[in-house]
Amino acid sequence: MKYSINHKSPIPLHVQAEELLRKLISEEEYQNGKVLPNEVELAKMLAISRSTLRQAINKLVFEGLLIRKKRSGTKVNNSTISSKSNNWLSFSQEMQLRGIAIKNFELHVTWVYPDEQLANFFEIKPDRKILKMERVRGQADGPFVYFISYFHPRIGLTGDEDFKRPLYELLEQDYFTIASLSKEEISAMTADKLIAEKLNIDVAAPVLFRKRFVFDQGERPIEYNLGYYKAESFVYTVESRR
Amino acid sequence: MKYSINHKSPIPLHVQAEELLRKLISEEEYQNGKVLPNEVELAKMLAISRSTLRQAINKLVFEGLLIRKKRSGTKVNNSTISSKSNNWLSFSQEMQLRGIAIKNFELHVTWVYPDEQLANFFEIKPDRKILKMERVRGQADGPFVYFISYFHPRIGLTGDEDFKRPLYELLEQDYFTIASLSKEEISAMTADKLIAEKLNIDVAAPVLFRKRFVFDQGERPIEYNLGYYKAESFVYTVESRR
DNA sequence: AATGCTTATTTGTCCATACATAATAAATTA
DNA sequence: TAATTTATTATGTATGGACAAATAAGCATT
């Protein structure tokens, strides 16, 4: 076993086990489709009880990262890159969770004047400059998403922040701005020249377009985000119950 | 206690407990904001062990229906669920709400053998025929969505029903099948020949693809639905709060 | 070759118990 | 009165054990 669990650590064993499994999955050990050792075995290997191990596995099963099947075992399922509507994680955190290594292809920060729609959404005057961030991200084999984000000046971002940190963490910890409501619109469209270039696809190829309006606790606008996802490499998932 | 748990039932106790809690929450007993009795108490009231009860509570916490807090207890948080309820309208109802008049272009019902994936999802043998419904709908100026639906034979649909009625109403009233959980996957793709024909668009034009798995109250599969939406004429919206 | 039966393996369910930890309330002290 | 300490009470963590249920795979039968 490459990693092990520290029984003296203050971090709960089941949390350690969960993280350990995530590591094993994202690294070479247990790729997509592989089955984990059986629970009794694995518990012995990690030197924790089966109940504790199940606690860890349960979380990953809930997330859909693992699939249990009686008699055949528990297998890894991180094939499709997906985004759950309900969890409030940043892109990188989410990908990390799914065991996918993210590569940053471009990161660009500028100050621009808002267009009418944007000025409207932010409720600011059109002569007030706002921070625009563009980034292209993907996996080792190429980019699969092109993001454009605009941030409300109220937040106080300077543009010199370390944008390699998870964004919502940065906003929360350094700027006391908590994103707590998001409205999204998802549609399909064709790639124009710019998008095709950024995503390294043909012009007129299909793209999943995700528009996102983010608000803080007082329902004040804080971010306007556009995401262009390469088709077939991104699936948006929603679960709803009545 | 209004309801109780049947220890002789083949239904696992934690599942019964989960359903019981759901009932109590949805009815007047424990409305939004109220705290449940503490775990030790509640376990005693339901005559199950605390671990088993926790199993039930965990699921609801994961869903966001309950929020745990040390020392203060576990409280109900079903404020956000209601906002999602509009996801649970039928297509025609939803369009009506937006003031869009819907025209039906095609409606087709056949019996087919399931492919492997479908047989798997429905948990049936591949030689069991299932009901397949295809329909093309849109506005006066042309079609904008091509649906393919498969229904589980358990429901008892004959294929002679009046499918112009709202579907979920039909299932509920005539077949006592209540759709209560849906998992959706949304992605972008290009139109193949069939889809292009149905939607009256060019081959390779972009399409929003929405795959939908629908389950009843016992989380048994009841419908598998594929929807191909003409790009630019359909936007999927999601609102989420944390 | 197809069918049915048996067995072994793996997850699923359930319990009782013990102690840890965090947050609040109550009591104590400055 | 205000600050500090202590106790209380809820969830959180962790274990070990027992048996149930499902099913893949091998075996036997037709």
Coordinates of C-alpha atoms (C1' of nucleotides) in Angstrom, one line a residue:
Chain A
M1 CA 0.0 0.0 0.0
K2 CA 1.4 3.3 -1.2
Y3 CA -0.2 5.4 1.5
S4 CA -1.2 4.7 5.0
I5 CA -3.4 5.9 7.8
N6 CA -2.1 7.7 10.8
H7 CA -4.0 6.6 13.9
K8 CA -2.5 9.4 16.0
S9 CA -3.6 12.1 13.6
P10 CA -6.4 14.3 14.7
I11 CA -8.0 13.9 11.3
P12 CA -10.8 11.3 11.6
L13 CA -9.8 7.9 10.2
H14 CA -12.7 7.8 7.8
V15 CA -11.7 11.1 6.4
Q16 CA -8.2 9.9 6.0
A17 CA -9.5 6.8 4.3
E18 CA -11.6 8.8 2.0
E19 CA -8.7 11.0 0.9
L20 CA -6.5 8.0 0.5
L21 CA -9.0 6.3 -1.8
R22 CA -9.3 9.5 -3.8
K23 CA -5.5 9.6 -4.2
L24 CA -5.3 6.0 -5.3
I25 CA -8.0 6.6 -7.8
S26 CA -6.6 9.8 -9.3
E27 CA -3.2 8.3 -9.5
E28 CA -2.3 5.2 -11.3
E29 CA -3.3 2.7 -8.7
Y30 CA -7.0 2.3 -9.4
Q31 CA -8.1 3.6 -12.7
N32 CA -11.5 3.7 -14.1
G33 CA -13.2 0.4 -14.1
K34 CA -10.9 -1.3 -11.7
V35 CA -12.4 -2.9 -8.6
L36 CA -11.1 -2.2 -5.2
P37 CA -9.9 -4.9 -2.8
N38 CA -12.9 -6.2 -0.9
E39 CA -13.9 -4.4 2.2
V40 CA -12.7 -6.9 4.7
E41 CA -9.3 -7.0 3.0
L42 CA -9.0 -3.3 2.5
A43 CA -9.9 -2.6 6.1
K44 CA -7.2 -4.9 7.2
M45 CA -4.7 -3.2 4.8
L46 CA -5.5 0.2 6.1
A47 CA -5.7 -1.1 9.7
I48 CA -9.1 0.3 10.3
S49 CA -12.4 -1.4 11.0
R50 CA -14.7 -2.3 8.2
S51 CA -17.4 0.1 9.5
T52 CA -15.0 3.0 9.3
L53 CA -13.9 2.0 5.9
R54 CA -17.5 1.8 4.7
Q55 CA -18.1 5.3 6.0
A56 CA -15.4 6.5 3.6
I57 CA -16.6 4.4 0.7
N58 CA -20.2 5.5 1.2
K59 CA -19.3 9.1 0.6
L60 CA -17.6 8.2 -2.6
V61 CA -20.5 6.1 -3.6
F62 CA -22.9 9.0 -2.9
E63 CA -20.8 11.1 -5.2
G64 CA -20.9 8.5 -7.9
L65 CA -17.2 8.0 -7.9
L66 CA -17.5 4.4 -6.8
I67 CA -20.1 1.9 -7.7
R68 CA -20.9 -1.0 -5.4
K69 CA -22.1 -4.4 -6.6
K70 CA -22.7 -7.4 -4.5
R71 CA -20.4 -10.2 -5.1
S72 CA -18.4 -8.4 -7.8
G73 CA -17.0 -5.7 -5.6
T74 CA -16.7 -2.0 -5.6
K75 CA -15.4 -0.4 -8.8
V76 CA -14.2 3.0 -9.9
N77 CA -16.3 5.2 -12.1
N78 CA -14.6 8.4 -13.0
S79 CA -15.1 8.2 -16.8
T80 CA -17.2 11.2 -17.5
I81 CA -16.3 14.6 -16.3
S82 CA -19.4 15.9 -14.7
S83 CA -20.6 18.7 -12.5
K84 CA -23.2 18.3 -9.9
S85 CA -25.5 21.2 -9.6
N86 CA -25.8 20.9 -5.9
N87 CA -22.3 21.0 -4.6
W88 CA -20.5 24.3 -4.3
L89 CA -17.1 23.5 -5.3
S90 CA -14.7 25.3 -7.6
F91 CA -13.9 23.8 -10.9
S92 CA -10.5 22.6 -9.8
Q93 CA -11.8 21.2 -6.5
E94 CA -14.5 19.3 -8.4
M95 CA -12.1 17.8 -10.8
Q96 CA -9.7 16.9 -8.0
L97 CA -12.6 15.1 -6.4
R98 CA -13.3 13.2 -9.5
G99 CA -9.7 12.2 -9.7
I100 CA -8.9 14.2 -12.8
A101 CA -5.7 16.1 -13.2
I102 CA -6.3 19.6 -14.5
K103 CA -3.9 21.5 -16.6
N104 CA -4.1 25.3 -17.1
F105 CA -3.5 26.4 -20.6
E106 CA -4.1 30.1 -20.3
L107 CA -4.8 32.6 -17.5
H108 CA -5.4 36.2 -18.3
V109 CA -6.6 39.1 -16.2
T110 CA -7.6 42.5 -17.5
W111 CA -9.7 45.5 -16.6
V112 CA -12.5 46.4 -19.0
Y113 CA -15.6 48.5 -19.3
P114 CA -18.8 46.5 -18.9
D115 CA -21.2 46.3 -21.7
E116 CA -24.8 47.3 -21.1
Q117 CA -26.0 43.9 -20.0
L118 CA -23.1 43.5 -17.6
A119 CA -23.4 47.0 -16.1
N120 CA -27.1 46.2 -15.6
F121 CA -26.4 43.0 -13.8
F122 CA -23.8 44.5 -11.6
E123 CA -25.9 47.6 -11.1
I124 CA -22.9 49.9 -11.8
K125 CA -22.2 52.7 -14.2
P126 CA -20.7 51.8 -17.6
D127 CA -17.6 53.9 -17.0
R128 CA -16.6 51.9 -14.0
K129 CA -13.9 49.4 -14.9
I130 CA -14.3 45.8 -13.8
L131 CA -12.0 42.8 -13.6
K132 CA -12.2 40.3 -16.3
M133 CA -10.6 36.9 -16.1
E134 CA -10.2 34.5 -18.9
R135 CA -8.8 31.0 -18.6
V136 CA -8.5 27.9 -20.6
R137 CA -8.3 24.7 -18.8
G138 CA -8.3 21.0 -19.6
Q139 CA -6.5 17.7 -19.3
A140 CA -3.1 16.7 -20.5
D141 CA -4.5 15.8 -23.9
G142 CA -5.8 19.3 -24.5
P143 CA -8.1 22.1 -23.4
F144 CA -11.8 21.4 -22.8
V145 CA -13.2 24.6 -21.3
Y146 CA -12.8 28.3 -21.9
F147 CA -14.0 30.5 -19.1
I148 CA -14.7 34.2 -19.0
S149 CA -15.4 35.7 -15.6
Y150 CA -16.3 39.2 -14.6
F151 CA -16.2 40.2 -10.9
H152 CA -18.0 43.0 -9.2
P153 CA -15.7 45.9 -8.1
R154 CA -17.3 45.8 -4.7
I155 CA -15.3 42.7 -3.9
G156 CA -12.0 44.5 -4.1
L157 CA -10.0 42.2 -6.3
T158 CA -6.9 43.8 -7.5
G159 CA -6.0 41.4 -10.3
D160 CA -2.8 40.4 -8.6
E161 CA -4.2 37.5 -6.6
D162 CA -3.1 34.0 -7.0
F163 CA -5.8 32.6 -9.2
K164 CA -4.4 29.2 -9.0
R165 CA -6.1 28.8 -5.7
P166 CA -9.7 27.7 -5.7
L167 CA -11.6 30.8 -6.5
Y168 CA -14.4 30.5 -4.0
E169 CA -11.8 29.9 -1.3
L170 CA -10.0 33.0 -2.3
L171 CA -13.1 35.1 -2.2
E172 CA -14.1 33.7 1.1
Q173 CA -10.9 33.8 3.0
D174 CA -9.3 37.0 1.6
Y175 CA -12.3 39.1 0.6
F176 CA -15.0 37.9 2.9
T177 CA -17.3 37.4 0.0
I178 CA -19.4 34.3 0.2
A179 CA -21.0 32.9 -3.0
S180 CA -24.3 31.5 -1.9
L181 CA -26.7 31.6 -4.8
S182 CA -26.1 30.7 -8.4
K183 CA -28.4 30.9 -11.4
E184 CA -27.3 29.0 -14.4
E185 CA -28.4 28.7 -18.0
I186 CA -27.2 25.9 -20.1
S187 CA -27.5 25.7 -23.8
A188 CA -25.8 24.4 -26.9
M189 CA -24.2 26.5 -29.6
T190 CA -21.6 26.4 -32.3
A191 CA -18.0 27.5 -31.8
D192 CA -17.1 30.8 -33.4
K193 CA -13.5 31.6 -34.4
L194 CA -12.4 32.7 -31.0
I195 CA -13.8 29.7 -29.1
A196 CA -12.6 27.2 -31.7
E197 CA -9.1 28.6 -31.3
K198 CA -9.2 28.5 -27.5
L199 CA -10.6 24.9 -27.4
N200 CA -8.6 23.7 -30.3
I201 CA -11.6 22.6 -32.2
D202 CA -13.2 23.4 -35.6
V203 CA -15.3 26.5 -36.2
A204 CA -19.0 25.5 -36.0
A205 CA -18.2 22.5 -33.8
P206 CA -20.8 22.1 -31.0
V207 CA -20.1 23.6 -27.7
L208 CA -21.9 23.4 -24.3
F209 CA -22.5 26.9 -23.1
R210 CA -23.0 27.6 -19.5
K211 CA -23.9 31.1 -18.3
R212 CA -23.7 31.6 -14.6
F213 CA -24.8 34.4 -12.3
V214 CA -23.4 34.3 -8.8
F215 CA -24.7 36.2 -5.8
D216 CA -23.6 36.6 -2.2
Q217 CA -25.7 36.1 0.9
G218 CA -27.5 39.4 0.5
E219 CA -28.3 38.3 -3.1
R220 CA -26.0 41.0 -4.4
P221 CA -24.3 40.1 -7.7
I222 CA -20.6 39.1 -7.4
E223 CA -19.7 37.2 -10.5
Y224 CA -20.8 36.7 -14.1
N225 CA -19.3 33.7 -15.7
L226 CA -19.4 32.3 -19.1
G227 CA -18.1 28.7 -19.8
Y228 CA -17.7 27.2 -23.2
Y229 CA -17.2 23.4 -22.9
K230 CA -16.0 21.2 -25.7
A231 CA -18.8 18.8 -26.5
E232 CA -18.5 15.2 -25.5
S233 CA -15.9 16.0 -22.9
F234 CA -18.2 17.5 -20.4
V235 CA -21.6 16.5 -18.9
Y236 CA -23.6 18.5 -16.6
T237 CA -25.6 16.5 -14.1
V238 CA -28.7 17.4 -12.2
E239 CA -30.5 15.4 -9.6
S240 CA -33.9 16.4 -8.4
R241 CA -36.5 15.0 -6.1
R242 CA -40.0 15.9 -5.3
Chain B
M1 CA -45.3 9.0 16.9
K2 CA -47.6 9.1 13.9
Y3 CA -45.8 6.3 12.0
S4 CA -43.8 3.4 13.0
I5 CA -41.3 0.9 11.7
N6 CA -42.1 -2.6 10.9
H7 CA -39.3 -4.9 12.0
K8 CA -40.8 -7.9 10.2
S9 CA -40.9 -6.1 6.9
P10 CA -38.3 -7.1 4.3
I11 CA -37.6 -3.4 3.7
P12 CA -34.4 -2.5 5.5
L13 CA -35.0 -0.6 8.7
H14 CA -32.8 2.4 7.6
V15 CA -34.8 2.7 4.4
Q16 CA -38.1 2.7 6.4
A17 CA -36.6 5.2 8.8
E18 CA -35.6 7.4 5.9
E19 CA -39.1 7.3 4.4
L20 CA -40.6 7.9 7.7
L21 CA -38.5 11.0 8.3
R22 CA -39.4 12.2 4.8
K23 CA -43.1 11.9 5.6
L24 CA -42.8 13.7 8.9
I25 CA -40.9 16.5 7.2
S26 CA -43.3 16.8 4.3
E27 CA -46.3 16.7 6.5
E28 CA -47.0 19.1 9.3
E29 CA -44.9 17.4 12.0
Y30 CA -41.5 18.8 11.3
Q31 CA -41.6 21.8 9.1
N32 CA -38.7 23.8 7.8
G33 CA -36.4 25.1 10.6
K34 CA -37.6 22.7 13.3
V35 CA -35.2 20.4 15.0
L36 CA -35.7 16.7 15.2
P37 CA -35.6 14.9 18.5
N38 CA -32.0 13.9 19.3
E39 CA -30.6 10.8 17.9
V40 CA -30.7 8.7 21.0
E41 CA -34.3 9.7 21.7
L42 CA -35.4 9.2 18.2
A43 CA -33.8 5.8 17.9
K44 CA -35.6 4.8 21.0
M45 CA -38.9 6.1 19.6
L46 CA -38.5 4.2 16.4
A47 CA -37.2 1.2 18.2
I48 CA -34.1 1.0 16.1
S49 CA -30.4 1.4 16.9
R50 CA -28.7 4.8 16.7
S51 CA -26.4 3.5 14.0
T52 CA -29.3 2.5 11.9
L53 CA -31.0 5.8 12.4
R54 CA -27.8 7.6 11.5
Q55 CA -27.7 5.7 8.3
A56 CA -31.1 7.2 7.4
I57 CA -30.3 10.7 8.6
N58 CA -27.0 10.6 6.7
K59 CA -28.8 10.2 3.4
L60 CA -31.1 13.1 4.1
V61 CA -28.1 15.3 5.2
F62 CA -26.3 14.4 2.1
E63 CA -29.3 15.5 0.1
G64 CA -29.4 18.8 2.0
L65 CA -32.8 18.1 3.5
L66 CA -31.4 18.0 7.0
I67 CA -28.6 20.0 8.6
R68 CA -26.7 18.6 11.5
K69 CA -25.2 20.8 14.1
K70 CA -23.4 19.7 17.2
R71 CA -25.1 20.4 20.5
S72 CA -28.0 22.1 18.8
G73 CA -29.3 19.1 17.0
T74 CA -30.5 18.2 13.5
K75 CA -32.8 20.6 11.8
V76 CA -35.0 20.5 8.7
N77 CA -34.0 22.6 5.7
N78 CA -36.6 22.1 3.0
S79 CA -36.7 25.6 1.8
T80 CA -34.6 25.0 -1.3
I81 CA -36.6 21.9 -2.3
S82 CA -39.6 24.0 -3.2
S83 CA -37.7 26.1 -5.6
K84 CA -36.8 23.0 -7.5
S85 CA -40.4 21.9 -7.7
N86 CA -40.8 23.7 -11.0
N87 CA -38.5 21.1 -12.4
W88 CA -41.3 18.7 -11.9
L89 CA -43.7 20.0 -14.3
S90 CA -44.4 18.2 -17.5
F91 CA -43.0 19.6 -20.7
S92 CA -46.3 21.1 -21.8
Q93 CA -47.1 22.5 -18.3
E94 CA -43.7 24.2 -18.2
M95 CA -44.2 25.7 -21.6
Q96 CA -47.6 26.8 -20.6
L97 CA -46.1 28.6 -17.6
R98 CA -43.8 30.5 -20.0
G99 CA -46.7 31.3 -22.2
I100 CA -45.5 29.2 -25.1
A101 CA -48.0 27.4 -27.3
I102 CA -46.8 23.9 -28.1
K103 CA -47.4 22.1 -31.3
N104 CA -47.0 18.3 -31.6
F105 CA -45.4 17.3 -34.9
E106 CA -45.0 13.6 -34.4
L107 CA -46.2 11.0 -31.9
H108 CA -45.1 7.4 -32.3
V109 CA -45.4 4.4 -30.0
T110 CA -43.8 1.0 -30.6
W111 CA -42.7 -2.0 -28.7
V112 CA -39.0 -2.8 -28.9
Y113 CA -36.3 -5.0 -27.3
P114 CA -34.0 -3.0 -25.0
D115 CA -30.4 -2.7 -25.7
E116 CA -27.9 -3.7 -23.1
Q117 CA -27.7 -0.4 -21.4
L118 CA -31.4 -0.1 -21.2
A119 CA -32.0 -3.6 -20.0
N120 CA -29.4 -2.9 -17.3
F121 CA -31.0 0.3 -16.2
F122 CA -34.5 -1.2 -16.0
E123 CA -33.1 -4.4 -14.5
I124 CA -34.9 -6.6 -16.9
K125 CA -34.0 -9.4 -19.4
P126 CA -33.1 -8.3 -22.9
D127 CA -35.9 -10.4 -24.4
R128 CA -38.6 -8.5 -22.6
K129 CA -40.2 -6.0 -24.9
I130 CA -40.6 -2.4 -23.7
L131 CA -42.7 0.5 -24.7
K132 CA -40.9 3.2 -26.7
M133 CA -42.4 6.5 -27.4
E134 CA -41.0 9.1 -29.8
R135 CA -42.3 12.5 -30.2
V136 CA -41.4 15.7 -31.9
R137 CA -42.6 18.9 -30.5
G138 CA -42.1 22.6 -31.0
Q139 CA -43.7 25.9 -31.8
A140 CA -45.7 27.0 -34.7
D141 CA -42.6 28.0 -36.6
G142 CA -41.2 24.5 -36.4
P143 CA -40.0 21.6 -34.2
F144 CA -37.4 22.2 -31.6
V145 CA -37.2 19.0 -29.6
Y146 CA -37.1 15.3 -30.4
F147 CA -37.9 13.1 -27.4
I148 CA -37.4 9.3 -27.1
S149 CA -38.9 7.7 -24.0
Y150 CA -38.7 4.2 -22.8
F151 CA -41.0 3.0 -20.0
H152 CA -40.5 0.1 -17.6
P153 CA -43.0 -2.8 -18.3
R154 CA -43.8 -2.9 -14.6
I155 CA -45.9 0.2 -15.0
G156 CA -48.4 -1.6 -17.3
L157 CA -48.7 0.9 -20.1
T158 CA -50.4 -0.7 -23.2
G159 CA -49.4 1.9 -25.8
D160 CA -53.0 2.9 -26.4
E161 CA -53.1 5.6 -23.8
D162 CA -53.8 9.2 -24.6
F163 CA -50.4 10.6 -24.7
K164 CA -51.6 14.1 -25.2
R165 CA -52.3 14.3 -21.5
P166 CA -49.5 15.5 -19.3
L167 CA -47.4 12.3 -18.9
Y168 CA -46.8 12.4 -15.2
E169 CA -50.4 13.0 -14.6
L170 CA -51.3 9.9 -16.7
L171 CA -48.8 7.7 -14.8
E172 CA -50.0 8.9 -11.5
Q173 CA -53.7 8.8 -12.0
D174 CA -54.1 5.8 -14.1
Y175 CA -51.1 3.7 -13.2
F176 CA -50.3 4.7 -9.6
T177 CA -46.7 5.3 -10.6
I178 CA -45.2 8.4 -9.1
A179 CA -42.1 9.9 -10.5
S180 CA -40.2 11.2 -7.6
L181 CA -36.5 11.2 -8.5
S182 CA -34.8 12.3 -11.7
K183 CA -31.2 12.2 -12.7
E184 CA -30.3 14.2 -15.7
E185 CA -27.2 14.6 -17.8
I186 CA -26.9 17.5 -20.1
S187 CA -24.3 17.8 -22.9
A188 CA -23.8 19.2 -26.3
M189 CA -23.5 17.2 -29.5
T190 CA -23.8 17.3 -33.2
A191 CA -27.0 16.3 -35.0
D192 CA -26.8 13.0 -36.9
K193 CA -29.0 12.4 -39.9
L194 CA -32.0 11.2 -38.0
I195 CA -32.0 14.0 -35.5
A196 CA -31.3 16.6 -38.2
E197 CA -34.4 15.3 -40.1
K198 CA -36.6 15.3 -37.0
L199 CA -35.6 18.8 -36.0
N200 CA -35.4 20.2 -39.5
I201 CA -31.8 21.3 -39.1
D202 CA -28.6 20.6 -40.9
V203 CA -26.5 17.5 -40.2
A204 CA -23.7 18.4 -37.8
A205 CA -25.6 21.3 -36.4
P206 CA -25.2 21.6 -32.6
V207 CA -27.8 20.1 -30.4
L208 CA -28.4 20.1 -26.6
F209 CA -28.7 16.6 -25.4
R210 CA -30.5 15.8 -22.2
K211 CA -30.5 12.3 -20.9
R212 CA -33.0 11.7 -18.1
F213 CA -33.4 8.8 -15.7
V214 CA -36.6 8.8 -13.8
F215 CA -37.4 6.8 -10.7
D216 CA -40.4 6.2 -8.5
Q217 CA -40.7 6.6 -4.8
G218 CA -38.9 3.3 -4.1
E219 CA -36.1 4.5 -6.4
R220 CA -37.1 1.9 -9.0
P221 CA -36.5 2.9 -12.6
I222 CA -39.6 3.9 -14.5
E223 CA -38.5 6.0 -17.5
Y224 CA -35.5 6.5 -19.6
N225 CA -35.7 9.6 -21.7
L226 CA -33.6 11.2 -24.4
G227 CA -34.2 14.7 -25.5
Y228 CA -32.5 16.4 -28.4
Y229 CA -33.0 20.1 -28.4
K230 CA -32.3 22.4 -31.3
A231 CA -29.6 24.8 -30.2
E232 CA -30.5 28.4 -29.5
S233 CA -34.1 27.6 -29.0
F234 CA -33.8 25.9 -25.6
V235 CA -32.1 26.9 -22.4
Y236 CA -31.9 24.8 -19.4
T237 CA -31.9 26.7 -16.2
V238 CA -30.7 25.7 -12.7
E239 CA -30.8 27.6 -9.5
S240 CA -28.9 26.5 -6.5
R241 CA -28.3 27.8 -3.1
R242 CA -26.0 26.8 -0.3
Chain C
dA1 C1' -25.6 -26.8 -25.3
dA2 C1' -28.8 -25.3 -22.3
dT3 C1' -30.6 -25.6 -17.7
dG4 C1' -30.8 -25.9 -13.0
dC5 C1' -28.3 -26.4 -8.5
dT6 C1' -24.8 -25.4 -5.1
dT7 C1' -21.2 -22.9 -3.1
dA8 C1' -18.3 -19.3 -2.0
dT9 C1' -17.6 -14.5 -1.9
dT10 C1' -18.8 -9.9 -1.4
dT11 C1' -21.7 -6.3 0.0
dG12 C1' -25.8 -5.2 3.0
dT13 C1' -28.0 -4.8 7.4
dC14 C1' -28.1 -4.2 12.2
dC15 C1' -26.8 -4.0 16.9
dA16 C1' -24.5 -2.6 21.4
dT17 C1' -21.0 0.0 23.2
dA18 C1' -17.4 3.5 24.3
dC19 C1' -15.3 7.5 24.2
dA20 C1' -14.3 12.2 21.6
dT21 C1' -15.6 16.8 20.4
dA22 C1' -18.0 21.0 19.9
dA23 C1' -21.3 24.3 21.3
dT24 C1' -24.2 26.0 24.5
dA25 C1' -25.8 26.9 29.2
dA26 C1' -24.8 27.4 33.9
dA27 C1' -21.9 28.4 37.5
dT28 C1' -18.1 30.7 39.2
dT29 C1' -14.9 34.2 39.7
dA30 C1' -12.7 38.8 39.2
Chain D
dT1 C1' -21.5 43.4 35.7
dA2 C1' -18.3 41.1 32.7
dA3 C1' -15.2 37.6 32.0
dT4 C1' -13.9 32.9 32.8
dT5 C1' -14.5 28.2 33.9
dT6 C1' -17.2 24.2 34.2
dA7 C1' -20.8 21.1 33.1
dT8 C1' -24.1 19.4 30.0
dT9 C1' -25.8 17.6 25.9
dA10 C1' -25.9 17.0 21.4
dT11 C1' -23.5 14.9 17.3
dG12 C1' -19.0 12.7 15.7
dT13 C1' -15.9 8.8 15.6
dA14 C1' -14.6 4.1 16.0
dT15 C1' -14.9 -0.8 17.0
dG16 C1' -16.3 -5.6 16.6
dG17 C1' -19.4 -8.9 15.8
dA18 C1' -23.3 -11.4 13.7
dC19 C1' -26.1 -12.8 10.2
dA20 C1' -28.7 -11.8 5.6
dA21 C1' -29.0 -11.3 0.7
dA22 C1' -27.3 -11.3 -3.9
dT23 C1' -24.8 -13.2 -7.4
dA24 C1' -20.7 -15.0 -10.2
dA25 C1' -18.8 -19.1 -11.1
dG26 C1' -18.3 -23.8 -11.1
dC27 C1' -20.7 -28.2 -11.3
dA28 C1' -24.1 -31.4 -12.3
dT29 C1' -28.0 -32.8 -14.9
dT30 C1' -30.8 -33.0 -18.7

